[in-house]
Amino acid sequence: MKKIITKFIVNTITEEELELLYKWLEESKNQDEFEKYILDYHDLNLATLKNDVDKAYENVKKSIDTKKNTTKVIQLFQIKKLKYVAVLILLIATGYFLTTTNNESHTTPEIVFDNNISIGINKATLTLEDGSTVALERGKEYKNDKVSSDGKKIVYQSEIDTLSEKLVYNYLTIPRGGEFYLELADGTKVWLNSDSKLKYPIAFKNGAPREVELLYGEAYFDVTPSSDYNGAKFKVLTKGQEVEVLGTEFNIKSYKEEHLILTTLVEGNVKVVNEFDTVALIPTQQSIVDIATNSIEVTTVNVHDQVSWKNGIFSFKGCSLEEIMKVMERWYDIEVEIENTSLKETRFIGLFRKDQNIEYILLTIKNSNIINDYEIKNQKVILK
């Protein structure tokens, strides 16, 4: 199948091969493999169209029939997933062009967009135990007797607190338009997404539970096993739940303006506890805690989609336009207004790199006929 995918990329695929690809992609596991292969093959932008499946597929067939040696926008295939139909689009017109002359692909210079919106970077504010703050960002180093930072990450000394009666806490605050990596004193690794804040001790007590608090935002945890700390469990507290682990990898999304807390288990096992219930998760499961009703729901998810943010990818599957724009607001530190409110719940599938200019994404959405147009006014984006 990789041979057929390669022929699709360079636009030499036949109609019969396209039909094979189309049928192969009806399996959700094959969709993931296809996306990964596309990204590995070329530095491309995958995006989405809304629900015009039949028209999209017919356009592909027409592009094959004409066989003209011109730059094309190739509309891809039908996907049936999550009780809705969407079209995954390879939009070559947004910054990457592909021609079929001599069956070879060629790149052209990148499009230069004229806007003042910055792409998110490594940056954070460290609040020390005495209340003083330190700005952490690329190109700036910081060090004291407990912690050091190179501007991309912050690492605490590996030690057990045997002297003080009370734990001493630091805070790491990630602003909109930022992200940061943290290593706690027990070796636990934490990736913090935009608009997040974590409270944690600078050292843990031997044998005592290791507790941190995600005050708001999103964080991915790779927890040091409890066996390395005399059986001490690791707990993550949020505004409406407690997650207890022995040593595992998981993601928690708990933004202050949202009433749902999403906990996704990648490896190992965790218990999610709130005031009225306790659930145990296994890998690929996600708990959804509604803090308005105190209910807990457990569902199975594609883990890659949930945690790809920490690897530099936005993976949107089954997300509404409104949900996607919330992510854009945090990463690019912008305000988004959707003028046509009927489009807010339009659901589609898309894959973007986090290092792309915001207009790559906006132009993709426009060219996909999801919106009619967009306008940028300083740090505000208006979708029309």
Coordinates of C-alpha atoms in Angstrom, one line a residue, residues 5-13 38 41-46 63 67-76 90-109 111:
I5 CA 0.3 6.1 -1.3
T6 CA 3.6 7.4 -2.8
K7 CA 1.9 7.5 -6.3
F8 CA -0.9 9.4 -4.7
I9 CA 1.5 12.0 -3.3
V10 CA 3.2 12.6 -6.6
N11 CA -0.1 12.5 -8.4
T12 CA 0.5 9.5 -10.7
I13 CA -2.1 7.3 -9.1
I38 CA 2.2 11.4 4.5
Y41 CA 7.3 11.5 3.2
H42 CA 7.1 15.2 2.9
D43 CA 6.7 18.3 5.0
L44 CA 3.0 18.6 4.1
N45 CA 0.0 20.2 5.7
L46 CA -3.0 17.9 6.1
S63 CA -8.2 15.4 -11.7
K67 CA -3.9 14.3 -16.4
K68 CA -2.8 17.9 -16.9
N69 CA 0.7 18.9 -15.8
T70 CA -0.5 21.7 -13.5
T71 CA -0.4 22.4 -9.8
K72 CA -3.5 20.8 -8.2
V73 CA -5.4 20.7 -5.0
I74 CA -6.1 17.0 -4.5
Q75 CA -9.3 16.1 -2.6
L76 CA -8.8 12.8 -0.9
L90 CA -4.4 17.3 1.2
L91 CA -4.2 21.0 0.4
I92 CA -1.1 21.5 -1.5
A93 CA -2.0 25.1 -2.3
T94 CA -1.1 26.3 1.2
G95 CA 2.7 26.7 1.1
Y96 CA 3.6 23.5 -0.6
F97 CA 3.1 22.9 -4.3
L98 CA 3.3 19.7 -6.2
T99 CA 3.4 19.3 -10.0
T100 CA 3.4 16.2 -12.2
T101 CA 5.9 17.2 -14.8
N102 CA 8.1 14.1 -15.5
N103 CA 6.3 12.5 -12.5
E104 CA 8.5 14.4 -10.1
S105 CA 7.5 16.7 -7.2
H106 CA 8.9 20.2 -6.7
T107 CA 8.7 22.7 -3.9
T108 CA 8.3 26.4 -4.4
P109 CA 9.3 29.2 -2.0
I111 CA 4.3 31.9 1.1

